[in-house]
Backbone as CSV, one residue per row, in Angstrom:
resi,resn,N_x,N_y,N_z,CA_x,CA_y,CA_z,C_x,C_y,C_z
1,UNK,7.011,36.628,111.901,8.172,37.406,110.692,8.416,35.263,108.873
2,UNK,8.906,34.617,110.696,8.494,34.095,110.300,8.669,32.259,110.098
3,UNK,7.842,31.935,108.954,7.364,30.247,109.698,8.164,29.284,109.429
4,UNK,8.771,28.541,110.245,9.910,27.183,109.464,9.298,26.069,108.999
5,UNK,10.226,25.253,107.987,9.525,24.772,107.521,10.797,22.726,107.303
6,UNK,10.102,22.022,107.386,11.004,20.939,106.903,11.566,20.415,105.405
7,UNK,12.060,20.429,105.018,12.086,20.077,103.421,11.378,18.971,102.670
8,UNK,9.793,18.993,104.084,9.248,17.601,103.053,7.976,18.219,102.577
9,UNK,7.408,17.680,101.987,5.436,18.476,100.933,5.128,19.050,102.457
10,UNK,4.822,17.700,103.428,3.688,18.233,104.152,4.813,18.967,105.408
11,UNK,6.153,19.635,105.962,6.019,20.136,106.541,5.203,21.647,106.164
12,UNK,6.171,21.927,104.642,5.291,22.564,103.899,4.474,23.416,104.145
13,UNK,3.935,22.619,104.017,1.649,22.631,103.920,1.104,23.200,105.147
14,UNK,1.969,22.343,106.344,1.484,22.882,107.340,1.964,23.871,107.963
15,UNK,3.083,24.291,107.334,3.730,26.070,107.686,3.574,27.416,106.527
16,UNK,3.048,27.203,106.194,2.032,28.315,105.006,0.824,27.931,105.018
17,UNK,0.411,27.250,106.216,-1.453,27.330,106.199,-1.136,28.047,107.027
18,UNK,-0.365,28.054,108.940,-0.658,28.076,109.482,0.212,29.581,109.671
19,UNK,0.932,30.321,107.941,1.329,30.940,107.514,-0.016,32.053,107.976
20,UNK,-0.933,31.771,106.372,-2.051,31.924,105.889,-2.774,32.266,107.136
21,UNK,-3.022,31.778,108.460,-4.184,31.418,109.803,-3.388,33.103,110.024
22,UNK,-2.272,33.255,110.446,-2.250,34.333,110.381,-1.993,35.062,110.349
23,UNK,-2.417,35.407,109.179,-2.014,36.273,108.476,-3.498,37.511,108.650
24,UNK,-4.688,36.266,108.550,-6.348,36.587,108.041,-6.409,36.892,110.002
25,UNK,-5.816,37.341,111.194,-5.895,37.407,112.276,-5.390,38.948,112.260
26,UNK,-4.579,39.251,111.638,-3.596,40.861,111.844,-4.405,41.401,113.040
27,UNK,-5.626,41.943,112.607,-6.459,42.981,113.938,-5.879,42.620,115.148
28,UNK,-6.000,40.998,115.703,-5.912,40.466,116.978,-4.287,40.770,117.434
29,UNK,-3.268,40.541,115.875,-1.862,40.723,116.162,-1.119,41.696,116.180
30,UNK,-1.666,43.261,116.377,-0.459,44.251,116.028,0.722,43.857,115.453
31,UNK,1.785,42.571,115.598,2.916,41.511,115.955,2.667,42.314,114.017
32,UNK,1.976,41.906,113.635,1.759,40.815,112.561,1.410,41.874,110.558
33,UNK,1.409,43.246,111.128,1.897,44.099,109.775,2.679,44.884,110.249
34,UNK,2.103,44.568,107.962,3.942,45.137,107.937,4.196,46.288,108.353
35,UNK,4.149,46.578,108.392,4.312,48.738,109.473,5.778,47.781,110.904
36,UNK,5.502,47.178,111.336,5.970,46.590,112.570,7.504,45.225,111.932
37,UNK,6.580,44.875,110.960,8.147,44.505,110.320,9.060,44.473,109.589
38,UNK,8.434,46.518,109.276,9.306,47.428,108.284,10.464,46.996,109.429
39,UNK,9.692,48.011,110.608,10.129,48.697,111.788,11.632,47.751,112.174
40,UNK,11.407,46.363,112.845,12.084,45.351,113.105,13.356,44.869,111.792
41,UNK,12.930,45.379,110.621,13.725,45.410,109.996,15.094,46.323,109.717
42,UNK,14.611,47.001,110.337,14.775,48.481,109.366,16.009,48.641,111.796
43,UNK,15.484,47.764,111.942,16.701,49.100,113.143,17.451,47.705,113.014
44,UNK,17.045,46.572,112.930,18.334,45.235,112.976,19.960,45.786,111.778
45,UNK,18.437,46.361,110.742,20.098,46.812,109.274,20.269,48.626,109.233
46,UNK,21.729,48.413,109.434,21.733,50.187,108.072,22.545,50.087,107.267
47,UNK,22.201,51.203,106.557,23.168,51.078,105.403,24.601,50.850,105.504
48,UNK,25.417,51.686,107.197,26.348,51.928,107.426,27.126,50.256,107.761
49,UNK,27.044,49.424,108.779,26.218,48.662,108.892,26.883,46.875,107.893
50,UNK,25.665,47.199,106.703,25.355,46.936,105.659,26.602,46.419,104.488
51,UNK,27.303,47.893,104.834,28.437,48.371,104.067,29.735,47.491,104.747
52,UNK,30.273,47.919,106.054,31.277,47.080,107.041,30.689,45.543,106.408
53,UNK,29.928,44.958,106.555,29.890,43.422,106.522,30.273,43.023,105.396
54,UNK,30.167,43.738,103.898,30.635,43.637,102.713,31.997,43.918,101.590
55,UNK,32.806,44.954,102.533,32.986,45.234,103.267,34.962,43.904,102.945
56,UNK,34.221,43.797,104.573,34.743,42.543,104.905,34.420,41.636,104.152
57,UNK,33.597,41.618,103.932,33.878,40.156,102.523,34.087,40.349,101.208
58,UNK,35.088,41.950,100.840,35.862,41.868,99.676,37.183,41.336,100.400
59,UNK,37.727,42.065,101.408,38.968,41.766,102.470,38.532,41.135,102.395
60,UNK,38.550,39.449,102.348,38.454,38.105,102.690,38.824,37.306,101.458
61,UNK,37.918,38.175,100.748,38.671,37.420,98.936,39.596,38.181,98.537
62,UNK,40.036,40.046,98.579,40.959,39.825,97.825,42.770,39.245,98.415
63,UNK,42.132,38.815,100.303,43.503,38.404,100.853,43.772,37.226,100.208
64,UNK,42.639,35.853,100.308,42.385,34.800,99.009,43.693,34.132,98.373
65,UNK,44.499,33.809,98.699,45.040,33.041,97.923,44.342,31.806,96.497
66,UNK,44.830,32.457,95.098,44.515,31.904,94.488,45.195,29.896,94.358
67,UNK,44.040,28.857,94.615,44.452,27.955,93.695,45.187,27.415,92.716
68,UNK,46.170,26.402,93.493,46.983,26.477,91.407,46.194,25.900,90.797
69,UNK,46.354,25.950,89.494,45.591,25.211,88.434,45.034,24.044,88.408
70,UNK,45.555,22.866,89.133,45.410,21.595,88.354,44.076,21.429,90.140
71,UNK,44.555,21.712,90.978,43.412,21.670,92.147,42.554,22.644,92.106
72,UNK,42.045,23.915,91.440,40.876,23.968,90.736,40.600,23.141,89.492
73,UNK,41.204,22.025,88.489,40.720,21.657,88.111,40.191,20.555,88.631
74,UNK,40.806,20.132,89.580,40.974,19.007,90.557,38.733,18.528,92.007
75,UNK,38.842,20.381,91.578,37.402,20.258,92.341,36.280,20.677,90.817
76,UNK,36.878,21.633,90.114,35.778,21.339,89.346,35.269,20.472,88.462
77,UNK,36.234,19.100,88.531,35.775,17.956,87.640,35.133,16.718,89.406
78,UNK,34.861,17.038,90.825,33.699,16.896,91.090,32.464,17.129,91.122
79,UNK,32.075,18.486,89.687,31.083,18.893,90.358,29.871,18.007,88.952
80,UNK,30.266,16.682,89.117,29.433,16.762,88.004,29.452,15.144,86.717
81,UNK,29.385,14.826,86.640,29.654,14.143,85.694,29.807,14.559,84.246
82,UNK,28.746,15.222,83.666,29.521,15.831,82.657,28.732,17.890,83.457
83,UNK,28.815,18.499,83.805,29.569,19.374,84.085,30.555,19.887,85.118
84,UNK,31.100,18.458,85.603,32.582,18.525,85.917,33.253,18.116,84.681
85,UNK,33.016,18.121,83.930,34.665,17.902,82.829,34.280,19.246,82.181
86,UNK,33.210,19.760,81.692,32.615,20.882,80.630,33.175,22.231,81.588
87,UNK,33.190,22.087,83.118,33.545,23.467,83.430,34.750,23.389,83.487
88,UNK,36.159,21.794,83.631,37.061,21.965,83.901,37.742,21.797,82.224
89,UNK,37.012,21.795,80.623,37.329,23.133,80.499,37.517,24.121,80.145
90,UNK,36.610,24.329,80.470,35.999,26.005,80.766,37.345,26.599,81.009
91,UNK,37.976,26.164,82.203,38.981,26.538,83.146,40.414,26.102,82.174
92,UNK,40.427,25.982,81.341,41.763,24.991,80.704,42.239,25.897,79.590
93,UNK,39.986,26.502,78.581,40.337,27.314,78.035,40.358,28.862,78.580
94,UNK,40.406,29.061,79.548,40.811,30.364,80.218,42.138,30.540,80.885
95,UNK,42.350,29.908,81.643,44.173,30.046,81.814,44.906,29.862,80.653
96,UNK,44.138,28.804,79.185,45.277,29.666,78.323,45.208,30.970,77.618
97,UNK,43.496,31.300,78.259,43.657,32.475,77.146,44.109,33.748,78.221
98,UNK,44.450,33.878,78.988,44.855,34.447,80.286,46.626,34.179,79.419
99,UNK,47.450,32.842,79.275,48.368,32.609,79.229,49.173,33.947,78.026
100,UNK,47.858,33.747,76.928,48.319,33.931,75.249,48.138,35.578,75.677
101,UNK,47.728,36.645,76.083,47.350,37.455,77.095,48.426,37.888,77.834
102,UNK,48.065,37.843,79.187,50.497,38.100,79.562,51.419,38.004,78.289
103,UNK,51.494,36.676,77.468,52.288,37.126,76.901,52.461,38.023,75.795
104,UNK,51.392,38.264,75.135,51.208,39.455,74.533,51.846,40.654,75.335
105,UNK,50.659,41.459,76.205,50.400,42.076,76.987,51.061,41.338,78.498
106,UNK,53.146,42.516,78.314,52.829,42.053,79.626,53.051,43.359,80.953
107,UNK,52.452,42.210,82.260,52.460,43.396,83.230,52.731,44.741,82.995
108,UNK,53.862,44.420,83.384,55.349,46.027,83.046,54.913,46.636,81.789
109,UNK,54.281,46.194,81.133,53.817,47.129,80.237,52.002,47.980,80.509
110,UNK,51.743,48.327,81.739,51.121,47.864,81.363,51.180,48.802,82.960
111,UNK,49.914,50.199,81.804,50.044,51.922,83.203,49.285,51.256,84.082
112,UNK,49.969,51.260,85.225,49.383,51.314,86.859,48.153,52.934,86.711
113,UNK,47.228,52.343,87.348,46.642,53.378,87.793,46.877,54.270,89.680
114,UNK,46.303,55.515,89.261,46.605,56.104,89.972,46.070,56.901,91.589
115,UNK,46.207,56.520,92.438,45.290,56.508,93.122,44.441,57.279,94.439
116,UNK,43.441,57.027,94.152,42.405,57.692,94.492,42.634,58.465,95.514
117,UNK,42.646,60.178,95.695,42.325,61.286,96.400,41.053,60.958,96.846
118,UNK,40.864,61.176,97.471,38.854,60.495,98.575,38.428,62.084,98.832
119,UNK,39.661,62.008,99.669,39.727,63.397,100.908,38.905,64.631,99.328
120,UNK,39.070,65.124,98.652,39.414,65.317,97.376,37.606,65.338,97.002
121,UNK,37.430,63.872,96.653,36.839,63.433,96.287,35.368,64.040,97.261
122,UNK,35.019,63.417,98.346,33.907,63.507,99.745,34.564,65.141,99.135
123,UNK,35.482,66.764,99.491,34.739,68.162,99.355,34.024,68.801,97.646
124,UNK,34.403,67.268,96.619,33.603,67.743,95.591,32.160,67.724,94.891
125,UNK,31.607,65.931,95.738,31.229,66.204,95.666,30.105,66.642,96.297
126,UNK,30.420,67.484,97.954,29.232,68.594,98.482,29.750,69.504,98.180
127,UNK,29.978,70.184,97.027,30.058,71.338,96.585,31.247,72.533,97.071
128,UNK,32.101,71.977,97.480,32.561,72.963,97.938,34.621,73.459,97.209
129,UNK,35.054,72.125,96.482,36.107,71.841,95.523,35.812,71.891,94.353
130,UNK,36.030,72.286,93.989,35.003,72.268,92.511,34.092,73.566,91.800
131,UNK,35.583,73.396,90.227,34.826,74.299,89.830,33.441,73.940,89.240
132,UNK,32.819,74.712,88.654,31.295,74.629,87.788,32.029,74.548,86.272
133,UNK,31.994,73.200,85.059,32.213,72.647,83.668,30.619,73.275,82.937
134,UNK,31.534,74.426,82.383,30.797,74.814,81.289,29.966,74.650,80.922
135,UNK,29.181,74.634,79.375,28.285,74.222,78.763,28.951,74.715,77.591
136,UNK,29.671,73.575,76.445,29.932,75.160,75.087,28.918,74.748,74.266
């Protein structure tokens, strides 16, 4: 399914040549057929599995602490001679915009969204709980 190569020109050319040669011998090697690869990938992944892994990533990100501004600026500064300074400028402007917006609209004045009733949502989409909207 995959041919690996070192990140060097000769190795990439050699691996590509091997892959092209293998494609030409599909009749003798049924494991090289696209349908075979598709079935392998289908067994390796499921939407449920992908959703669980994605959720774990989001939870990990949500639980991570945001480093202080000075630490973020230090990290950005190390991203290159010009790019690092540009990243620092953008981060500083972004921070200042956040401060101004927090001053104009304090968090206490922002309406909190209601909790999402997932059970009701599932009933609604399955057709068992809501009234049909009539067209006017």
